[in-house]
């Protein structure tokens, strides 16, 4: 849902540049002659760990990303075009779609899954079937609020293209599509993410490094009064605790500026100490959302994954969120350790199951990775100028390092 109301000043044009690019597996469609301030990829951004700010006790995986869980892929399609006054249905466009594919052929080789809704002012479709079955059988898609039906159509079309008997001699599907409201920067009425954009994100999804910040579904997002968006992180447990990996991906569009906390430091309050710290929200406007996707290679069932999804809310809280009345906070967790067959030939099949008494390291890893993924969304996002020349600034990294003392890093 929509992030907090922000005061946004118009900007002057700094020149025009036609752009069309693909970066790190993220399909980026930038059309027309845009001001360089529309989305500012030239900014030198870093992940929070690169700033010397370490989160938690467990080490990250090699990529410090959800794709550290073997087989998981992430893809983005980013849509940036137009500038100036809002023309509903036409632009400016600052939006996109992000997809997470749990494994190859997840339709026939389902993954165990569970979900948790901290505050439900929002939508993640398909959760009733996840809760009933305890598994996930298709990719997860993230987008903006009004684009959910079109993105769901895109996922269904992509799946039917690969499994043409869906709905004929095979089961039907209820896609998992999660939303956040990017209407502060984007012409959300235009519902600009097409089925083709969804297919592009799915077809180009990669198991490598994950582009973060102002990309895909995160293009128009605002978090803690700064530019938000996509963030990811992972944790690798030591062998004595199972050697498992936990990966997290978030779409951060939540929180008010005064709430932001990093490593216990009230960064949001200190950042604008000389300015009033109230951010009024008009009656009827909601106050932000976050989508958290947790993956692991630990052999957990749907019940245990629901428990893990709940713990992602603690990582969210560590960054300062209080999950306000108007917030939509949805967490989904899945495990790639077991294969749940589509149509088992035998009446029984065998799954490996981790004992509950060994869950604690995975719980801690989930909290840490969620916290770091949210902070990565903030530190990698770039300043964006959207509809009506609204400018949402990225958090200043030098200022952030000055506010978080070395001792707290």
JSON list of N, CA and C in Angstrom, two decimals, residues 328-376:
[
{"chain": "A", "resi": 328, "resn": "UNK", "atom": "N", "xyz": [0.68, -2.84, 4.95]},
{"chain": "A", "resi": 328, "resn": "UNK", "atom": "CA", "xyz": [0.51, -4.20, 4.45]},
{"chain": "A", "resi": 328, "resn": "UNK", "atom": "C", "xyz": [1.82, -4.93, 4.54]},
{"chain": "A", "resi": 329, "resn": "UNK", "atom": "N", "xyz": [1.92, -5.89, 5.47]},
{"chain": "A", "resi": 329, "resn": "UNK", "atom": "CA", "xyz": [3.19, -6.56, 5.76]},
{"chain": "A", "resi": 329, "resn": "UNK", "atom": "C", "xyz": [3.00, -8.07, 5.57]},
{"chain": "A", "resi": 330, "resn": "UNK", "atom": "N", "xyz": [3.48, -8.59, 4.44]},
{"chain": "A", "resi": 330, "resn": "UNK", "atom": "CA", "xyz": [3.25, -9.98, 4.07]},
{"chain": "A", "resi": 330, "resn": "UNK", "atom": "C", "xyz": [4.57, -10.71, 3.96]},
{"chain": "A", "resi": 331, "resn": "UNK", "atom": "N", "xyz": [4.64, -11.88, 4.60]},
{"chain": "A", "resi": 331, "resn": "UNK", "atom": "CA", "xyz": [5.84, -12.70, 4.60]},
{"chain": "A", "resi": 331, "resn": "UNK", "atom": "C", "xyz": [5.52, -14.10, 4.06]},
{"chain": "A", "resi": 332, "resn": "UNK", "atom": "N", "xyz": [6.34, -14.57, 3.13]},
{"chain": "A", "resi": 332, "resn": "UNK", "atom": "CA", "xyz": [6.19, -15.92, 2.57]},
{"chain": "A", "resi": 332, "resn": "UNK", "atom": "C", "xyz": [7.53, -16.62, 2.63]},
{"chain": "A", "resi": 333, "resn": "UNK", "atom": "N", "xyz": [7.54, -17.86, 3.14]},
{"chain": "A", "resi": 333, "resn": "UNK", "atom": "CA", "xyz": [8.78, -18.63, 3.26]},
{"chain": "A", "resi": 333, "resn": "UNK", "atom": "C", "xyz": [8.63, -19.97, 2.53]},
{"chain": "A", "resi": 334, "resn": "UNK", "atom": "N", "xyz": [9.70, -20.40, 1.87]},
{"chain": "A", "resi": 334, "resn": "UNK", "atom": "CA", "xyz": [9.68, -21.71, 1.22]},
{"chain": "A", "resi": 334, "resn": "UNK", "atom": "C", "xyz": [11.01, -22.41, 1.40]},
{"chain": "A", "resi": 335, "resn": "UNK", "atom": "N", "xyz": [10.98, -23.74, 1.28]},
{"chain": "A", "resi": 335, "resn": "UNK", "atom": "CA", "xyz": [12.18, -24.57, 1.41]},
{"chain": "A", "resi": 335, "resn": "UNK", "atom": "C", "xyz": [12.37, -25.40, 0.15]},
{"chain": "A", "resi": 336, "resn": "UNK", "atom": "N", "xyz": [13.61, -25.43, -0.32]},
{"chain": "A", "resi": 336, "resn": "UNK", "atom": "CA", "xyz": [13.94, -26.21, -1.52]},
{"chain": "A", "resi": 336, "resn": "UNK", "atom": "C", "xyz": [14.50, -27.59, -1.18]},
{"chain": "A", "resi": 337, "resn": "UNK", "atom": "N", "xyz": [14.51, -27.95, 0.08]},
{"chain": "A", "resi": 337, "resn": "UNK", "atom": "CA", "xyz": [15.20, -29.19, 0.49]},
{"chain": "A", "resi": 337, "resn": "UNK", "atom": "C", "xyz": [14.50, -30.44, -0.01]},
{"chain": "A", "resi": 338, "resn": "UNK", "atom": "N", "xyz": [13.18, -30.44, 0.02]},
{"chain": "A", "resi": 338, "resn": "UNK", "atom": "CA", "xyz": [12.41, -31.61, -0.41]},
{"chain": "A", "resi": 338, "resn": "UNK", "atom": "C", "xyz": [11.71, -31.34, -1.72]},
{"chain": "A", "resi": 339, "resn": "UNK", "atom": "N", "xyz": [11.35, -32.41, -2.39]},
{"chain": "A", "resi": 339, "resn": "UNK", "atom": "CA", "xyz": [10.52, -32.32, -3.59]},
{"chain": "A", "resi": 339, "resn": "UNK", "atom": "C", "xyz": [9.16, -32.92, -3.27]},
{"chain": "A", "resi": 340, "resn": "UNK", "atom": "N", "xyz": [8.13, -32.11, -3.43]},
{"chain": "A", "resi": 340, "resn": "UNK", "atom": "CA", "xyz": [6.76, -32.60, -3.26]},
{"chain": "A", "resi": 340, "resn": "UNK", "atom": "C", "xyz": [6.23, -32.89, -4.66]},
{"chain": "A", "resi": 341, "resn": "UNK", "atom": "N", "xyz": [5.99, -34.15, -4.99]},
{"chain": "A", "resi": 341, "resn": "UNK", "atom": "CA", "xyz": [5.62, -34.49, -6.37]},
{"chain": "A", "resi": 341, "resn": "UNK", "atom": "C", "xyz": [4.24, -33.98, -6.75]},
{"chain": "A", "resi": 342, "resn": "UNK", "atom": "N", "xyz": [4.08, -33.71, -8.02]},
{"chain": "A", "resi": 342, "resn": "UNK", "atom": "CA", "xyz": [2.83, -33.17, -8.55]},
{"chain": "A", "resi": 342, "resn": "UNK", "atom": "C", "xyz": [1.70, -34.20, -8.48]},
{"chain": "A", "resi": 343, "resn": "UNK", "atom": "N", "xyz": [1.93, -35.35, -9.10]},
{"chain": "A", "resi": 343, "resn": "UNK", "atom": "CA", "xyz": [0.98, -36.47, -9.04]},
{"chain": "A", "resi": 343, "resn": "UNK", "atom": "C", "xyz": [1.76, -37.72, -8.62]},
{"chain": "A", "resi": 344, "resn": "UNK", "atom": "N", "xyz": [1.90, -37.96, -7.31]},
{"chain": "A", "resi": 344, "resn": "UNK", "atom": "CA", "xyz": [2.67, -39.12, -6.86]},
{"chain": "A", "resi": 344, "resn": "UNK", "atom": "C", "xyz": [2.08, -40.43, -7.41]},
{"chain": "A", "resi": 345, "resn": "UNK", "atom": "N", "xyz": [2.96, -41.30, -7.89]},
{"chain": "A", "resi": 345, "resn": "UNK", "atom": "CA", "xyz": [2.49, -42.59, -8.40]},
{"chain": "A", "resi": 345, "resn": "UNK", "atom": "C", "xyz": [2.11, -43.52, -7.27]},
{"chain": "A", "resi": 346, "resn": "UNK", "atom": "N", "xyz": [2.83, -43.39, -6.15]},
{"chain": "A", "resi": 346, "resn": "UNK", "atom": "CA", "xyz": [2.53, -44.22, -4.99]},
{"chain": "A", "resi": 346, "resn": "UNK", "atom": "C", "xyz": [1.69, -43.44, -3.99]},
{"chain": "A", "resi": 347, "resn": "UNK", "atom": "N", "xyz": [1.10, -44.15, -3.04]},
{"chain": "A", "resi": 347, "resn": "UNK", "atom": "CA", "xyz": [0.26, -43.50, -2.05]},
{"chain": "A", "resi": 347, "resn": "UNK", "atom": "C", "xyz": [1.07, -42.70, -1.03]},
{"chain": "A", "resi": 348, "resn": "UNK", "atom": "N", "xyz": [2.34, -43.04, -0.90]},
{"chain": "A", "resi": 348, "resn": "UNK", "atom": "CA", "xyz": [3.20, -42.32, 0.05]},
{"chain": "A", "resi": 348, "resn": "UNK", "atom": "C", "xyz": [4.49, -41.89, -0.64]},
{"chain": "A", "resi": 349, "resn": "UNK", "atom": "N", "xyz": [5.11, -40.86, -0.09]},
{"chain": "A", "resi": 349, "resn": "UNK", "atom": "CA", "xyz": [6.44, -40.46, -0.52]},
{"chain": "A", "resi": 349, "resn": "UNK", "atom": "C", "xyz": [7.20, -39.97, 0.70]},
{"chain": "A", "resi": 350, "resn": "UNK", "atom": "N", "xyz": [8.51, -39.92, 0.58]},
{"chain": "A", "resi": 350, "resn": "UNK", "atom": "CA", "xyz": [9.37, -39.66, 1.74]},
{"chain": "A", "resi": 350, "resn": "UNK", "atom": "C", "xyz": [9.92, -38.23, 1.70]},
{"chain": "A", "resi": 351, "resn": "UNK", "atom": "N", "xyz": [9.86, -37.56, 2.85]},
{"chain": "A", "resi": 351, "resn": "UNK", "atom": "CA", "xyz": [10.43, -36.23, 3.02]},
{"chain": "A", "resi": 351, "resn": "UNK", "atom": "C", "xyz": [11.38, -36.24, 4.20]},
{"chain": "A", "resi": 352, "resn": "UNK", "atom": "N", "xyz": [12.47, -35.46, 4.09]},
{"chain": "A", "resi": 352, "resn": "UNK", "atom": "CA", "xyz": [13.36, -35.25, 5.24]},
{"chain": "A", "resi": 352, "resn": "UNK", "atom": "C", "xyz": [12.80, -34.09, 6.05]},
{"chain": "A", "resi": 353, "resn": "UNK", "atom": "N", "xyz": [12.87, -34.20, 7.37]},
{"chain": "A", "resi": 353, "resn": "UNK", "atom": "CA", "xyz": [12.22, -33.21, 8.24]},
{"chain": "A", "resi": 353, "resn": "UNK", "atom": "C", "xyz": [13.16, -32.82, 9.37]},
{"chain": "A", "resi": 354, "resn": "UNK", "atom": "N", "xyz": [13.44, -31.53, 9.51]},
{"chain": "A", "resi": 354, "resn": "UNK", "atom": "CA", "xyz": [14.28, -31.04, 10.59]},
{"chain": "A", "resi": 354, "resn": "UNK", "atom": "C", "xyz": [13.48, -31.01, 11.89]},
{"chain": "A", "resi": 355, "resn": "UNK", "atom": "N", "xyz": [14.06, -31.49, 12.95]},
{"chain": "A", "resi": 355, "resn": "UNK", "atom": "CA", "xyz": [13.40, -31.46, 14.25]},
{"chain": "A", "resi": 355, "resn": "UNK", "atom": "C", "xyz": [13.26, -30.03, 14.74]},
{"chain": "A", "resi": 356, "resn": "UNK", "atom": "N", "xyz": [12.13, -29.73, 15.35]},
{"chain": "A", "resi": 356, "resn": "UNK", "atom": "CA", "xyz": [11.86, -28.37, 15.81]},
{"chain": "A", "resi": 356, "resn": "UNK", "atom": "C", "xyz": [12.92, -27.84, 16.77]},
{"chain": "A", "resi": 357, "resn": "UNK", "atom": "N", "xyz": [13.51, -28.72, 17.54]},
{"chain": "A", "resi": 357, "resn": "UNK", "atom": "CA", "xyz": [14.49, -28.25, 18.53]},
{"chain": "A", "resi": 357, "resn": "UNK", "atom": "C", "xyz": [15.77, -27.71, 17.87]},
{"chain": "A", "resi": 358, "resn": "UNK", "atom": "N", "xyz": [15.90, -27.91, 16.56]},
{"chain": "A", "resi": 358, "resn": "UNK", "atom": "CA", "xyz": [17.05, -27.39, 15.84]},
{"chain": "A", "resi": 358, "resn": "UNK", "atom": "C", "xyz": [16.69, -26.18, 14.97]},
{"chain": "A", "resi": 359, "resn": "UNK", "atom": "N", "xyz": [15.53, -25.58, 15.20]},
{"chain": "A", "resi": 359, "resn": "UNK", "atom": "CA", "xyz": [15.08, -24.43, 14.40]},
{"chain": "A", "resi": 359, "resn": "UNK", "atom": "C", "xyz": [15.74, -23.12, 14.79]},
{"chain": "A", "resi": 360, "resn": "UNK", "atom": "N", "xyz": [16.22, -23.02, 16.03]},
{"chain": "A", "resi": 360, "resn": "UNK", "atom": "CA", "xyz": [16.65, -21.71, 16.52]},
{"chain": "A", "resi": 360, "resn": "UNK", "atom": "C", "xyz": [17.69, -21.01, 15.65]},
{"chain": "A", "resi": 361, "resn": "UNK", "atom": "N", "xyz": [18.72, -21.70, 15.14]},
{"chain": "A", "resi": 361, "resn": "UNK", "atom": "CA", "xyz": [19.67, -21.00, 14.26]},
{"chain": "A", "resi": 361, "resn": "UNK", "atom": "C", "xyz": [19.01, -20.45, 13.00]},
{"chain": "A", "resi": 362, "resn": "UNK", "atom": "N", "xyz": [18.05, -21.18, 12.45]},
{"chain": "A", "resi": 362, "resn": "UNK", "atom": "CA", "xyz": [17.35, -20.71, 11.25]},
{"chain": "A", "resi": 362, "resn": "UNK", "atom": "C", "xyz": [16.48, -19.51, 11.57]},
{"chain": "A", "resi": 363, "resn": "UNK", "atom": "N", "xyz": [15.89, -19.49, 12.76]},
{"chain": "A", "resi": 363, "resn": "UNK", "atom": "CA", "xyz": [15.10, -18.35, 13.19]},
{"chain": "A", "resi": 363, "resn": "UNK", "atom": "C", "xyz": [15.97, -17.10, 13.26]},
{"chain": "A", "resi": 364, "resn": "UNK", "atom": "N", "xyz": [17.13, -17.24, 13.92]},
{"chain": "A", "resi": 364, "resn": "UNK", "atom": "CA", "xyz": [18.04, -16.10, 14.04]},
{"chain": "A", "resi": 364, "resn": "UNK", "atom": "C", "xyz": [18.53, -15.63, 12.67]},
{"chain": "A", "resi": 365, "resn": "UNK", "atom": "N", "xyz": [18.85, -16.58, 11.80]},
{"chain": "A", "resi": 365, "resn": "UNK", "atom": "CA", "xyz": [19.32, -16.23, 10.46]},
{"chain": "A", "resi": 365, "resn": "UNK", "atom": "C", "xyz": [18.26, -15.48, 9.67]},
{"chain": "A", "resi": 366, "resn": "UNK", "atom": "N", "xyz": [17.01, -15.88, 9.82]},
{"chain": "A", "resi": 366, "resn": "UNK", "atom": "CA", "xyz": [15.92, -15.21, 9.13]},
{"chain": "A", "resi": 366, "resn": "UNK", "atom": "C", "xyz": [15.76, -13.77, 9.61]},
{"chain": "A", "resi": 367, "resn": "UNK", "atom": "N", "xyz": [15.84, -13.56, 10.91]},
{"chain": "A", "resi": 367, "resn": "UNK", "atom": "CA", "xyz": [15.73, -12.21, 11.46]},
{"chain": "A", "resi": 367, "resn": "UNK", "atom": "C", "xyz": [16.86, -11.33, 10.93]},
{"chain": "A", "resi": 368, "resn": "UNK", "atom": "N", "xyz": [18.08, -11.85, 10.97]},
{"chain": "A", "resi": 368, "resn": "UNK", "atom": "CA", "xyz": [19.24, -11.07, 10.52]},
{"chain": "A", "resi": 368, "resn": "UNK", "atom": "C", "xyz": [19.16, -10.75, 9.03]},
{"chain": "A", "resi": 369, "resn": "UNK", "atom": "N", "xyz": [18.84, -11.75, 8.21]},
{"chain": "A", "resi": 369, "resn": "UNK", "atom": "CA", "xyz": [18.81, -11.54, 6.77]},
{"chain": "A", "resi": 369, "resn": "UNK", "atom": "C", "xyz": [17.70, -10.57, 6.37]},
{"chain": "A", "resi": 370, "resn": "UNK", "atom": "N", "xyz": [16.57, -10.63, 7.07]},
{"chain": "A", "resi": 370, "resn": "UNK", "atom": "CA", "xyz": [15.48, -9.70, 6.77]},
{"chain": "A", "resi": 370, "resn": "UNK", "atom": "C", "xyz": [15.89, -8.26, 7.09]},
{"chain": "A", "resi": 371, "resn": "UNK", "atom": "N", "xyz": [16.50, -8.08, 8.26]},
{"chain": "A", "resi": 371, "resn": "UNK", "atom": "CA", "xyz": [16.96, -6.75, 8.65]},
{"chain": "A", "resi": 371, "resn": "UNK", "atom": "C", "xyz": [17.94, -6.19, 7.62]},
{"chain": "A", "resi": 372, "resn": "UNK", "atom": "N", "xyz": [18.90, -7.01, 7.21]},
{"chain": "A", "resi": 372, "resn": "UNK", "atom": "CA", "xyz": [19.91, -6.52, 6.27]},
{"chain": "A", "resi": 372, "resn": "UNK", "atom": "C", "xyz": [19.34, -6.28, 4.89]},
{"chain": "A", "resi": 373, "resn": "UNK", "atom": "N", "xyz": [18.39, -7.12, 4.47]},
{"chain": "A", "resi": 373, "resn": "UNK", "atom": "CA", "xyz": [17.78, -6.93, 3.16]},
{"chain": "A", "resi": 373, "resn": "UNK", "atom": "C", "xyz": [17.05, -5.58, 3.09]},
{"chain": "A", "resi": 374, "resn": "UNK", "atom": "N", "xyz": [16.37, -5.22, 4.16]},
{"chain": "A", "resi": 374, "resn": "UNK", "atom": "CA", "xyz": [15.67, -3.93, 4.20]},
{"chain": "A", "resi": 374, "resn": "UNK", "atom": "C", "xyz": [16.66, -2.77, 4.09]},
{"chain": "A", "resi": 375, "resn": "UNK", "atom": "N", "xyz": [17.75, -2.87, 4.84]},
{"chain": "A", "resi": 375, "resn": "UNK", "atom": "CA", "xyz": [18.76, -1.81, 4.80]},
{"chain": "A", "resi": 375, "resn": "UNK", "atom": "C", "xyz": [19.44, -1.75, 3.44]},
{"chain": "A", "resi": 376, "resn": "UNK", "atom": "N", "xyz": [19.66, -2.91, 2.81]},
{"chain": "A", "resi": 376, "resn": "UNK", "atom": "CA", "xyz": [20.22, -2.90, 1.46]},
{"chain": "A", "resi": 376, "resn": "UNK", "atom": "C", "xyz": [19.29, -2.22, 0.46]}
]
